[in-house]
Tab-separated table of C-alpha atoms in Angstrom:
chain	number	residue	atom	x	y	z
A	1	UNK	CA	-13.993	19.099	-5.588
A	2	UNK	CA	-16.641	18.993	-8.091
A	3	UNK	CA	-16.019	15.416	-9.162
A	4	UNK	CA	-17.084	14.605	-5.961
A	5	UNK	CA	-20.152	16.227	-5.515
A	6	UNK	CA	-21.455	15.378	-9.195
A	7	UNK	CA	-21.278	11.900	-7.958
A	8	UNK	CA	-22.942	12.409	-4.436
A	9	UNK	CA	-26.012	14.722	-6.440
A	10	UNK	CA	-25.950	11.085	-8.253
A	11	UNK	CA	-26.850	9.810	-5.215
A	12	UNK	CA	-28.469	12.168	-2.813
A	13	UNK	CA	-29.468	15.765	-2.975
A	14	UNK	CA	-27.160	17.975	-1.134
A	15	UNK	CA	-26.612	21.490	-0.878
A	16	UNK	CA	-23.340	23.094	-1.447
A	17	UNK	CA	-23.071	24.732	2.201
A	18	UNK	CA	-23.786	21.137	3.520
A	19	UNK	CA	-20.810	19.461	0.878
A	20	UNK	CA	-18.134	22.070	1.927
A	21	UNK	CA	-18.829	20.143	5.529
A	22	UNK	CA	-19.058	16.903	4.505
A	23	UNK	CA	-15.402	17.828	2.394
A	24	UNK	CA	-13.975	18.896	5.319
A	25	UNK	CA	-14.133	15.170	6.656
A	26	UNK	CA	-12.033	14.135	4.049
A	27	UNK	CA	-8.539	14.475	2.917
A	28	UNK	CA	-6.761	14.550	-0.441
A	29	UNK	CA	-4.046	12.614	-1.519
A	30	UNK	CA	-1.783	12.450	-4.282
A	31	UNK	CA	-0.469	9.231	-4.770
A	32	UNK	CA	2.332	8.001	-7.104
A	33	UNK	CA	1.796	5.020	-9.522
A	34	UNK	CA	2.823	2.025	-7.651
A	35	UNK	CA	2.877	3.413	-4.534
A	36	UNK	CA	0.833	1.435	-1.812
A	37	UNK	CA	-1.986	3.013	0.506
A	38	UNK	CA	-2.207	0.025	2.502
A	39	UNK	CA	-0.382	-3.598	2.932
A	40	UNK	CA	-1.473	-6.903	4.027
A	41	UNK	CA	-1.299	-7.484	7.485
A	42	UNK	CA	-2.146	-3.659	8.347
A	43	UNK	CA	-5.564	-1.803	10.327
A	44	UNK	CA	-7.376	-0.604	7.177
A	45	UNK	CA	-7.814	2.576	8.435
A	46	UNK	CA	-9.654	4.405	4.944
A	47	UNK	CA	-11.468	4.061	2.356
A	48	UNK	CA	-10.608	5.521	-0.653
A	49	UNK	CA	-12.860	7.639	-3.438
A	50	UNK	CA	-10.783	8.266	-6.215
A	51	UNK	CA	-11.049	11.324	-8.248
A	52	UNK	CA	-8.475	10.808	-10.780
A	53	UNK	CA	-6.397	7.642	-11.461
A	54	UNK	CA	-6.868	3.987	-10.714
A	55	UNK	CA	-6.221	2.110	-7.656
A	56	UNK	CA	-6.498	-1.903	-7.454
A	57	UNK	CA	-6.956	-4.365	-4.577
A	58	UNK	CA	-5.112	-7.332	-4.406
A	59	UNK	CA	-3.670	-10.462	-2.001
A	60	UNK	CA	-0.895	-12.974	-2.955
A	61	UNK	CA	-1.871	-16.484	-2.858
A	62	UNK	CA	0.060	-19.300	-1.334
A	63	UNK	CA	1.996	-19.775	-4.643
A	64	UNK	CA	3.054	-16.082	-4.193
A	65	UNK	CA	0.980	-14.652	-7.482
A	66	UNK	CA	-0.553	-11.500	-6.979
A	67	UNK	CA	-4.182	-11.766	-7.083
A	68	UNK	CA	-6.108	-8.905	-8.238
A	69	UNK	CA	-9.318	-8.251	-6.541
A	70	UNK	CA	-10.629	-5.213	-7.062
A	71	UNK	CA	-10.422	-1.520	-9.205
A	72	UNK	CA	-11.337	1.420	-8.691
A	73	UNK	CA	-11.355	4.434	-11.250
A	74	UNK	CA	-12.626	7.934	-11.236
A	75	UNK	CA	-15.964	8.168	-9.238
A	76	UNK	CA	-15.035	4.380	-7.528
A	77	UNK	CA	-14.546	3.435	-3.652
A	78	UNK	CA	-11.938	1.115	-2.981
A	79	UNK	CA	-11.252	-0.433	0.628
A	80	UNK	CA	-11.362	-3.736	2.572
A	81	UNK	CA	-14.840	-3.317	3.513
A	82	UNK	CA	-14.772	-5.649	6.148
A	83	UNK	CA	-11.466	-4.959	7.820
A	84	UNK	CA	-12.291	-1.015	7.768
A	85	UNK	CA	-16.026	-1.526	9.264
A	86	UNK	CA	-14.505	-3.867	11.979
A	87	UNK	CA	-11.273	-1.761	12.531
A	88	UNK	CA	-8.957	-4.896	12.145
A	89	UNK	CA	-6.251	-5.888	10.145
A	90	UNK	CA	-6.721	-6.611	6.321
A	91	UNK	CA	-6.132	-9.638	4.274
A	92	UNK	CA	-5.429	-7.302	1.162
A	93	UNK	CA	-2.727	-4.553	-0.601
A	94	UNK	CA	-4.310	-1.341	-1.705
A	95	UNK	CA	-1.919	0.047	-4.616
A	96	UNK	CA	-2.193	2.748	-7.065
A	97	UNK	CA	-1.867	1.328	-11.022
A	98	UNK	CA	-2.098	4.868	-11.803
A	99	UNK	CA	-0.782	8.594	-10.458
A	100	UNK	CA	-3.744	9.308	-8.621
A	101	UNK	CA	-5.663	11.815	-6.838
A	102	UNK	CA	-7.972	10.245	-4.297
A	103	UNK	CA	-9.806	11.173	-1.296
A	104	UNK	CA	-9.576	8.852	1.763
A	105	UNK	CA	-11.532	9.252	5.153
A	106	UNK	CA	-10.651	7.235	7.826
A	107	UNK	CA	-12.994	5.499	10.417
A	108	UNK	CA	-13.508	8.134	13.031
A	109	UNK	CA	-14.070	10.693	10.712
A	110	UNK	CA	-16.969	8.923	8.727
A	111	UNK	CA	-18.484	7.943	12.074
A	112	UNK	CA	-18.106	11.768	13.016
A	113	UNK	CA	-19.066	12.563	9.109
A	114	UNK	CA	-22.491	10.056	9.669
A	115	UNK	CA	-23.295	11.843	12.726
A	116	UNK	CA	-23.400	15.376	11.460
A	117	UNK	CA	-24.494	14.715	7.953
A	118	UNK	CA	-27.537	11.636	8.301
A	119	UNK	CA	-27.914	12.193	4.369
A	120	UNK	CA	-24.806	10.513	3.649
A	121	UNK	CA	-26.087	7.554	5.597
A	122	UNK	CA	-27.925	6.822	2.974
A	123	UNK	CA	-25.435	7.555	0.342
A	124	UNK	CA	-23.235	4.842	1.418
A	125	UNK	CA	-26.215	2.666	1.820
A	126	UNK	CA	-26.929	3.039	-2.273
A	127	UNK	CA	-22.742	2.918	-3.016
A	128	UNK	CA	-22.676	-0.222	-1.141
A	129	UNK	CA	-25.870	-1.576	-2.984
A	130	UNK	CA	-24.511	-1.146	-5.916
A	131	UNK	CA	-21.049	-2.678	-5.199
A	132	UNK	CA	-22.747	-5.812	-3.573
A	133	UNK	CA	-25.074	-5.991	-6.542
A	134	UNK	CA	-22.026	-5.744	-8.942
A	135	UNK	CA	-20.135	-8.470	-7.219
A	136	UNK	CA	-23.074	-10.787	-6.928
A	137	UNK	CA	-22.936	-10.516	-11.050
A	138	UNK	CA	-19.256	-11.111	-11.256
A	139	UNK	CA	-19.579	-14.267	-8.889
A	140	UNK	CA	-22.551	-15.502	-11.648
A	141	UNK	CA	-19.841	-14.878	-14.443
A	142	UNK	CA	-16.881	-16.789	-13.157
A	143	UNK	CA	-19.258	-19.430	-12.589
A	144	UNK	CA	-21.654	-19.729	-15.681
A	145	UNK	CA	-18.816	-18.844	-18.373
A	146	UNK	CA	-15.781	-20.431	-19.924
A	147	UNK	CA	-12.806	-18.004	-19.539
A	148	UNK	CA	-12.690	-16.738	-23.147
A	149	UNK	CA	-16.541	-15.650	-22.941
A	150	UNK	CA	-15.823	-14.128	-19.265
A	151	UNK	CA	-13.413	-12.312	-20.964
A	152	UNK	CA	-15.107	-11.124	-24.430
A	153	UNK	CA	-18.108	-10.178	-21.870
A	154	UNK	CA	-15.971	-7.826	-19.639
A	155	UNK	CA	-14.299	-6.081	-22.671
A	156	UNK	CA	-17.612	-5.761	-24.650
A	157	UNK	CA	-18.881	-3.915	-21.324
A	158	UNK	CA	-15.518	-2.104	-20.488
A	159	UNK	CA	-13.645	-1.760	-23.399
A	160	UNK	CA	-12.020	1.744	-22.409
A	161	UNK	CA	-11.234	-0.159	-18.907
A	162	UNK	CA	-9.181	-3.111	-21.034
A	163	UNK	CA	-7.339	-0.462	-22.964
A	164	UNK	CA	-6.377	1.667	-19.202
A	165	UNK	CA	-4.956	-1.259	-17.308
A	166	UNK	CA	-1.812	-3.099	-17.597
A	167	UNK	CA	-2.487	-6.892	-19.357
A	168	UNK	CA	-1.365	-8.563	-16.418
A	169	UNK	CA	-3.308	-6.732	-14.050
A	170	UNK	CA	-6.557	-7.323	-16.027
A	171	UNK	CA	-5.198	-11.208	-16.332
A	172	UNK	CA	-4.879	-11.252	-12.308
A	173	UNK	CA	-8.409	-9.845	-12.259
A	174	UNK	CA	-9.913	-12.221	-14.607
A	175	UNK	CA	-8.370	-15.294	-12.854
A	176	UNK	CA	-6.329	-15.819	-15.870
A	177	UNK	CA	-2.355	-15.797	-16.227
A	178	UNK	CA	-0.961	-13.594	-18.408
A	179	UNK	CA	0.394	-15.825	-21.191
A	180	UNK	CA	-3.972	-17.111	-20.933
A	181	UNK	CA	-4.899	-13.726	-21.876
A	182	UNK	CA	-2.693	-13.144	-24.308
A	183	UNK	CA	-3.782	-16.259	-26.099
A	184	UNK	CA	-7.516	-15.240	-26.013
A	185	UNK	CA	-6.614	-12.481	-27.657
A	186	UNK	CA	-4.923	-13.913	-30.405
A	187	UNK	CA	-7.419	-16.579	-30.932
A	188	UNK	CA	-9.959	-13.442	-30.780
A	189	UNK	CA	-8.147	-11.499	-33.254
A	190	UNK	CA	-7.667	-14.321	-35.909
């Protein structure tokens, strides 16, 4: 897949005798929209790199509202970080929002995958980086702005991303409700 090794060469230098091994540690899924790769309550038992589609994260709250955690598009990991590292049961849904393609390796096989191939050590080591460093900004955001400049922020960055995903999903992810969102955008547009 040459998705995938663009975004390793990103990362790491690799040669393509050395990625045809580290492929064979993964395998490829297609995955309908909707369609979930992993419910609450289960072992998260793989991460997922998706090479075509969009996947989200999610819990439901105590009011029963679907809480959106989490995407990942083309080039992104998605998992429960935690319960995969710690082979124990998740506190989160992993769903597609789009017809996907994805790649998902499970923990053995990384452990195996680690093992044989030290340079991808250090690609997860940069992935994860740049996740944490991500999610340290988004934590600064919800706290330092209102919800309308949260919201003009993340569609001045991603504005492709707020055309892709449903309104209510984005809502979910911005902590908003839907009917919220849909009055920023008014407001925004008059």
């Amino acid at each position: 897949m040459e998705n995938f090794k663009a975004h390793l060469d990103k990362f790491i230098t690799i040669s393509d005798e050395e990625f045809t091994s580290v492929f064979t540690f993964f395998q490829i899924l297609d995955v309908k929209k909707k369609e979930c790769l992993m419910l609450e309550g289960e072992v998260c038992k793989f991460k997922y790199f998706v090479l075509k589609g969009c996947l989200r994260k999610f819990f439901v709250n105590e009011k029963g509202v679907e809480q959106t955690t989490e995407f990942a598009i083309e080039n992104w990991w998605i998992s429960d970080t935690f319960a995969f590292e710690k082979q124990v049961k998740s506190d989160f849904n992993i769903q597609s929002v789009e017809h996907s393609t994805v790649l998902a390796i499970d923990f053995h096989s990384q452990e195996l995958l680690l093992q044989k191939h030290p340079i991808m050590e250090r690609y997860f080591r940069m992935v994860y980086q740049t996740a944490y460093a991500a999610a340290e900004k988004r934590i600064r955001y919800i706290y330092e702005m209102t919800k309308e400049e949260y919201y003009v922020h993340f569609s001045t960055l991603y504005p492709w991303f707020i055309q892709r995903i449903p309104q209510y999903l984005l809502a979910s992810f911005l902590g908003f409700t839907p009917e919220y969102l849909s009055e920023i955008r008014a407001k925004l547009r008059s």
